[in-house]
Coordinates of C-alpha atoms in Angstrom, one line a residue:
X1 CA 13.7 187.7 34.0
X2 CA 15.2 184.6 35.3
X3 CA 18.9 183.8 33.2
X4 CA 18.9 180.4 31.5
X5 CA 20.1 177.9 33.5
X6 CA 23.3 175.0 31.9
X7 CA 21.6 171.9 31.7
X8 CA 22.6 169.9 34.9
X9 CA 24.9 166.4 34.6
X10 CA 21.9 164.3 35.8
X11 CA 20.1 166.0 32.8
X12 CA 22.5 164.6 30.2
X13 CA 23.2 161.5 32.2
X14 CA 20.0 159.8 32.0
X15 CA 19.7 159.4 27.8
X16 CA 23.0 158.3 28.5
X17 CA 22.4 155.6 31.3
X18 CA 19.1 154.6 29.2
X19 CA 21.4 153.6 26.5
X20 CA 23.4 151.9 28.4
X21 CA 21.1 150.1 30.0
X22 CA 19.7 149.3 26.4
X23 CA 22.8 148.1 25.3
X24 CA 23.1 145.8 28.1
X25 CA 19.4 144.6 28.1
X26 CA 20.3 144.0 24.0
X27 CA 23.6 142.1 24.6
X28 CA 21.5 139.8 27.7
X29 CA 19.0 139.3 24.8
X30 CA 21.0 138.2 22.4
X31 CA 23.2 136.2 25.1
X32 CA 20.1 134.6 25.8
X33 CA 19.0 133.6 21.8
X34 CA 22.5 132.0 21.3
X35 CA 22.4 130.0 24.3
X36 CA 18.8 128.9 23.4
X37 CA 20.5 128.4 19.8
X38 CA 23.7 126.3 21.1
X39 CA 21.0 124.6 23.3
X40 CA 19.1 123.5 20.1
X41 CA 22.3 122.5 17.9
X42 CA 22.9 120.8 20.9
X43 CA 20.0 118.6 21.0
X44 CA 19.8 118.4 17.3
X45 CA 23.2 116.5 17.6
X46 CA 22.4 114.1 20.6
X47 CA 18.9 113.0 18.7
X48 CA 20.8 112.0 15.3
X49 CA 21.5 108.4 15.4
X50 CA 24.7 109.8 12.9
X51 CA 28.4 110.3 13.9
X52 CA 29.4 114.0 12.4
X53 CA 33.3 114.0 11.9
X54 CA 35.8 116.4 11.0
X55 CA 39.6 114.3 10.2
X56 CA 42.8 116.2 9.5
X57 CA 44.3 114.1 6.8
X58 CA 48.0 115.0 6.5
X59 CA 48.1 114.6 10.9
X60 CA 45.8 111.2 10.3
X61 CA 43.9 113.0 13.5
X62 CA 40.1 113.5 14.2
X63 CA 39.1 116.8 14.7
X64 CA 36.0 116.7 16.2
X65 CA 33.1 113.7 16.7
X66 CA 29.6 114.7 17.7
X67 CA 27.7 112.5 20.8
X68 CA 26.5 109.8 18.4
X69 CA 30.2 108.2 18.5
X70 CA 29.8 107.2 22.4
X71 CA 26.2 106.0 21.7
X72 CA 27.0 104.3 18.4
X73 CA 30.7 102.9 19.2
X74 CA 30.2 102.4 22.9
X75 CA 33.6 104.3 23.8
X76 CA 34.4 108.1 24.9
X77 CA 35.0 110.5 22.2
X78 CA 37.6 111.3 24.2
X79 CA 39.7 108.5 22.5
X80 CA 39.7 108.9 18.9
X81 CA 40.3 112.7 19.1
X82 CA 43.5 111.2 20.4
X83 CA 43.8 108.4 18.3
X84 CA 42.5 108.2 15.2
X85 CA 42.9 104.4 15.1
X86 CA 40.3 104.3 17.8
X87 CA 38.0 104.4 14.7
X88 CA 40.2 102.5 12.5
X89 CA 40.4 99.5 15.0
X90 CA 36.8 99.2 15.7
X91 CA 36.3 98.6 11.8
X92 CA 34.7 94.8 10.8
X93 CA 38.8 93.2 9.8
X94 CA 36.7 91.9 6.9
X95 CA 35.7 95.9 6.2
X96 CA 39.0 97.3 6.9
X97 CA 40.6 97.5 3.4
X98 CA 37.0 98.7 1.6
X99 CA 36.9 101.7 4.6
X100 CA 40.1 102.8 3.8
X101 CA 40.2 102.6 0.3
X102 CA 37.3 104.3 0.0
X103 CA 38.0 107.1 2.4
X104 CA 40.8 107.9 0.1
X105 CA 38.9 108.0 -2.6
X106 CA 37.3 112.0 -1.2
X107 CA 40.6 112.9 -2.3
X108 CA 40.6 112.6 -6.1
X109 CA 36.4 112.8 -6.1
X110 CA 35.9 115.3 -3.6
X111 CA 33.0 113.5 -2.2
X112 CA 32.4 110.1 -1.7
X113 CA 28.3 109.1 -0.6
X114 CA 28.4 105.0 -1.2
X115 CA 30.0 103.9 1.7
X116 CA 29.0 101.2 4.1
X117 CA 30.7 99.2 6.0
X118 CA 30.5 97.7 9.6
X119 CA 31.7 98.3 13.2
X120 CA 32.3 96.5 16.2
X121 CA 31.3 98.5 18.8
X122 CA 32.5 98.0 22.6
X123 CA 29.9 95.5 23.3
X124 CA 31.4 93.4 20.5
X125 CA 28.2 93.8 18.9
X126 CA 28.3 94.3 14.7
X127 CA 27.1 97.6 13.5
X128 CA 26.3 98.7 10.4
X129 CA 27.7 102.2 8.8
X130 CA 26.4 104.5 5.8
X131 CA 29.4 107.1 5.8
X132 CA 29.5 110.3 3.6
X133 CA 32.1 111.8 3.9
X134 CA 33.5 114.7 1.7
X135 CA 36.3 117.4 1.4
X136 CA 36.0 120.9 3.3
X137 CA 36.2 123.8 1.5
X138 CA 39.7 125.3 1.6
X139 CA 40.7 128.6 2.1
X140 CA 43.2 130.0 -0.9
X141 CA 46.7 129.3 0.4
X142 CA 45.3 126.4 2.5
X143 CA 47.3 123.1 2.8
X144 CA 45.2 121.4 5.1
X145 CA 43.4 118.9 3.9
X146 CA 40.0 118.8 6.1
X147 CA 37.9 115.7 5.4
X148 CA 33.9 116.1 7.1
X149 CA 31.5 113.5 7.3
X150 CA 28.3 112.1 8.4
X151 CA 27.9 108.1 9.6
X152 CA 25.0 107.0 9.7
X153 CA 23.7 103.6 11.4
X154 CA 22.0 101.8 9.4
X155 CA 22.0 98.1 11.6
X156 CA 18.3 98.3 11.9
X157 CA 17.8 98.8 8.1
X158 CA 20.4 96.3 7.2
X159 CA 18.5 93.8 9.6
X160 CA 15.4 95.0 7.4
X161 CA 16.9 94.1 3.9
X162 CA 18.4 90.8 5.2
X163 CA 14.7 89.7 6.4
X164 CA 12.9 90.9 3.4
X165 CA 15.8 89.0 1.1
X166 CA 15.1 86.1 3.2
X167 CA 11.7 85.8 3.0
X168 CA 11.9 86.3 -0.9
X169 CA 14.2 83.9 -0.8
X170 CA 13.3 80.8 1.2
X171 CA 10.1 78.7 2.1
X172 CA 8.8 79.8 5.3
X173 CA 7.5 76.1 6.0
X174 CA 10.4 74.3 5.7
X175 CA 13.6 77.3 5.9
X176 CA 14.9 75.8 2.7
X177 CA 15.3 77.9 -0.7
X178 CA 11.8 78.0 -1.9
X179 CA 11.2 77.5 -6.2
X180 CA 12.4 80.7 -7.6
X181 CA 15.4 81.5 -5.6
X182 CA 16.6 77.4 -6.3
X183 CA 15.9 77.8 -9.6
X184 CA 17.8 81.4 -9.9
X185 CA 20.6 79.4 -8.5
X186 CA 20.3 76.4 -10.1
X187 CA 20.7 78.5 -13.3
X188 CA 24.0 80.3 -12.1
X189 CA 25.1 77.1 -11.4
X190 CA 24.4 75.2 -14.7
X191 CA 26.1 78.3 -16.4
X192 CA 29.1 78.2 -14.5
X193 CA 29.5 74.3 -15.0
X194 CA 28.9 74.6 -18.8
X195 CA 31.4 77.8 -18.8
X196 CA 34.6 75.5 -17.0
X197 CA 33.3 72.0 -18.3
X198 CA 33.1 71.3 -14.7
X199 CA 30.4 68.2 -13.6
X200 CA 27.1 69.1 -12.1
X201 CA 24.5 66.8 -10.9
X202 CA 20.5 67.4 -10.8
X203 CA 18.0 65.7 -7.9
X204 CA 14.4 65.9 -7.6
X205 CA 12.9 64.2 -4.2
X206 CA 9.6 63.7 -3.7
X207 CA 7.9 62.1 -0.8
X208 CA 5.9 59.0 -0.9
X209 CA 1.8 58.8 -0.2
X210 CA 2.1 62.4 1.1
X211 CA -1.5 63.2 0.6
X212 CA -2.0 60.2 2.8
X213 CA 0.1 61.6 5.5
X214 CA -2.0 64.5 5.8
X215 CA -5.3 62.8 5.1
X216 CA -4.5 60.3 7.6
X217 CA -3.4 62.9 10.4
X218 CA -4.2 66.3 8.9
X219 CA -1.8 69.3 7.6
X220 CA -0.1 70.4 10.9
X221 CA 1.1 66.8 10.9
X222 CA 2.3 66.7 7.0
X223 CA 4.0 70.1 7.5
X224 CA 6.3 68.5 10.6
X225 CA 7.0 66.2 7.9
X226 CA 8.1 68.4 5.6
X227 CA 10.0 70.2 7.9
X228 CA 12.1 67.1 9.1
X229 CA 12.5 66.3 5.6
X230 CA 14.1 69.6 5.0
X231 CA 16.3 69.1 7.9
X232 CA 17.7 66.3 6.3
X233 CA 18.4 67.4 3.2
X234 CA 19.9 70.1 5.1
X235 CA 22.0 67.9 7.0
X236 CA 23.3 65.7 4.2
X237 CA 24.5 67.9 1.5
X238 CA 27.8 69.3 1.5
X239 CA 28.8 73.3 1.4
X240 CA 28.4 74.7 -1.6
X241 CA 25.2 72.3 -2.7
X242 CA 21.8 73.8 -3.4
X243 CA 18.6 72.6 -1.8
X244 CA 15.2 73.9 -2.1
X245 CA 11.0 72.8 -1.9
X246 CA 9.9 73.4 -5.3
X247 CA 6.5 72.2 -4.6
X248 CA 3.9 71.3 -2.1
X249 CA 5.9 67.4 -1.1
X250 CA 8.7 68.0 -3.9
X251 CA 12.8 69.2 -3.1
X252 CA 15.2 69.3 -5.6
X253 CA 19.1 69.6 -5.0
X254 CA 21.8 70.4 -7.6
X255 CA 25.7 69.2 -6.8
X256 CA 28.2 71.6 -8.2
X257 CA 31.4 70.0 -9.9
X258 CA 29.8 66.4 -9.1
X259 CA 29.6 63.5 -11.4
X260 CA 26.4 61.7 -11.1
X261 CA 28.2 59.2 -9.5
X262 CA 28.9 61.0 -6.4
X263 CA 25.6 62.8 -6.3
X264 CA 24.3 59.1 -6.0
X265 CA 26.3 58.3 -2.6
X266 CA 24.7 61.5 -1.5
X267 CA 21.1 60.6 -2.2
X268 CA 21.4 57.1 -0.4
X269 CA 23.2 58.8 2.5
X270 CA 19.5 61.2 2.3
X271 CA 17.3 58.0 1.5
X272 CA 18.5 56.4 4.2
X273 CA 18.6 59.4 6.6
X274 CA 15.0 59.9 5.8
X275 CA 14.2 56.4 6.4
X276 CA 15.5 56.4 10.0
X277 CA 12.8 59.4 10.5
X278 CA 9.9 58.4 12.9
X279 CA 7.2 60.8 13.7
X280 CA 4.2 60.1 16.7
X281 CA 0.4 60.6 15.8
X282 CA -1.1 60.1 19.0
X283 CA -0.7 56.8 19.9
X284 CA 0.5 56.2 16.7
X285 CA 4.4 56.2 15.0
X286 CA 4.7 55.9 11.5
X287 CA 8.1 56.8 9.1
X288 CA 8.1 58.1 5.8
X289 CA 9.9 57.4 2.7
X290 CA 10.7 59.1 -0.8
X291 CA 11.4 58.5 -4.4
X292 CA 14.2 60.4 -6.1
X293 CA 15.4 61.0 -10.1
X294 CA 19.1 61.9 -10.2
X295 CA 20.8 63.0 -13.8
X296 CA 24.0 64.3 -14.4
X297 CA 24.9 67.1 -17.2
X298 CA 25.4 66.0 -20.6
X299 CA 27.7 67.8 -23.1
X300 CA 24.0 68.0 -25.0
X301 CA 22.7 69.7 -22.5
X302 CA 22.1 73.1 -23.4
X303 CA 19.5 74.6 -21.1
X304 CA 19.2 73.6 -17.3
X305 CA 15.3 72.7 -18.1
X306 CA 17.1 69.3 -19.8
X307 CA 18.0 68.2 -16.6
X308 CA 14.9 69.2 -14.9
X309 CA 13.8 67.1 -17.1
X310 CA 15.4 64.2 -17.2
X311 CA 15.4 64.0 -13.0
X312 CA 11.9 64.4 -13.0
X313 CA 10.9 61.4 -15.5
X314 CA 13.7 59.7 -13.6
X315 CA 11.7 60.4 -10.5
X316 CA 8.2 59.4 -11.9
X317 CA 10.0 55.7 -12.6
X318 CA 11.3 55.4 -9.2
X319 CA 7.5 56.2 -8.3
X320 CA 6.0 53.5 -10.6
X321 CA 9.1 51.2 -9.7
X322 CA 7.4 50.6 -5.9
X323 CA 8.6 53.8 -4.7
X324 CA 11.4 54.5 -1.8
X325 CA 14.1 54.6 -4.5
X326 CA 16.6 56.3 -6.5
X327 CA 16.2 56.0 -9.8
X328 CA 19.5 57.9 -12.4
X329 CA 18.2 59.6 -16.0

């Protein structure tokens, strides 16, 4: 009978060379997932129209800026993880003091998620950021103070609210404050002047045989009359007055800290500027001409609809007066 043979080296060898190779295959594997994994996070960072920060804030140095900086600021991350005031510099000067103030703020809230404030990137265009920002969890014993982030840009959604508070706030015809937004104003105003006892004086303007106008040469014509109208009004008033179209051919103006004196030298500089108007028909030119009730405010005056009021009867005898005139109340 044959004696048993010892198991040869190439007999053990081979579960041992299968496990290896196992192994090996395993580690390539899972080589390969967190490549595909870093290739992800990866992407993930360069499609987020967000800047994802990490700032040391004893050293004042930034730790680490995802791809959105370049894209967003316009300038290599490479220089504000040298220089922190990279980032500091290419805040709005008008921003500068909010930014930092509120960065500090992390410190004694331990997060801070209302900030925004704007950028110039390297284009010197005006960018607008939403950044959170908040403090990293320390490890016990810990003294660095690790401040992460996210900033966000928001330009296209700040251009959004702008345009959508612009068209609640003015007449598309004419680009003037349309009825509510004047009167909204007009109110602030009124309050402000009876508050300091400071003057204030109340116009209403309306224009003479509009309907004419645009019976005469139809509505495209009458709205180019409206609009130069506008423009003048515009033009004439100082900074800081309120104008607005508060009806279809009526504007109103209020002068803040004015006597009704003054407001008058205004309204005959507009009467007159309005007169030297000449619009074409065709062969045709024709001018226009308005009638306009001016009032000043009254230590009686307790409501801004008094002066309303008063302008508006004021106008309405400057009307039945032959018109093209201004006419106090």
């Amino acid at each position: 009978m044959a004696k048993d043979l010892p198991p040869t080296q190439s007999a053990t060898a081979r579960p041992e060379a299968a496990q290896t190779l196992l192994a090996l295959l395993h580690a390539q594997g899972e080589v390969a997932r967190l490549s595909e994994r870093e290739q992800l996070y990866s992407s993930l960072l360069d499609s987020v129209n967000a800047v994802l920060w990490a700032f040391d804030w004893e050293t004042r140095q930034v730790l680490y800026v995802s791809p959105a900086y370049e894209r967003i600021f316009g300038r290599p991350a490479s220089l504000v993880l040298a220089d922190y005031n990279e980032w500091r510099d290419a805040i709005y000067p008008d921003d500068l003091e909010y930014a930092e103030r509120s960065l500090a703020q992390v410190l004694v809230k331990g997060t801070v998620e209302d900030r925004e404030y704007r950028i110039l990137n390297a284009a010197g265009e005006v960018r607008w950021l939403s950044d959170k920002c908040y403090i990293n969890q320390q490890r016990e014993g810990e003294q660095r103070v690790i401040i992460v982030g996210i900033a966000e840009d928001i330009t296209e959604k700040k251009q959004l609210e702008g345009e959508l508070q612009r068209l609640a706030t003015t007449d598309v015809l004419t680009q003037s404050s349309n009825r509510r937004h004047f009167f909204e104003c007009a109110q602030l105003a009124f309050d402000s002047a009876r508050e300091d006892g400071t003057p204030m004086a109340f116009l209403l303007l309306d224009i003479d045989d509009f309907k004419q106008i645009n019976d005469s040469y139809g509505h495209q014509e009458g709205d180019q009359v409206l609009q130069r109208i506008a423009d003048s009004g515009k033009a004439v008033l100082r900074r800081g007055d309120l104008f607005g179209r508060i009806g279809g051919e009526e504007f109103a103006a209020v002068f803040p800290g004015c006597t009704a004196q003054v407001a008058e030298q205004i309204a005959e500089r507009l009467q007159r500027e309005i007169q030297r108007l000449s619009f074409n028909h065709g062969e045709q030119t024709y001018g226009v001409t308005v009638s306009q009730g001016l009032t000043g405010l009254l230590d009686e005056d307790e409501t801004l609809d008094s002066l309303f009021a008063r302008a508006d009867a004021a106008m309405y005898r400057a009307k039945r007066q032959g018109k093209n005139q201004i006419v106090k109340g």
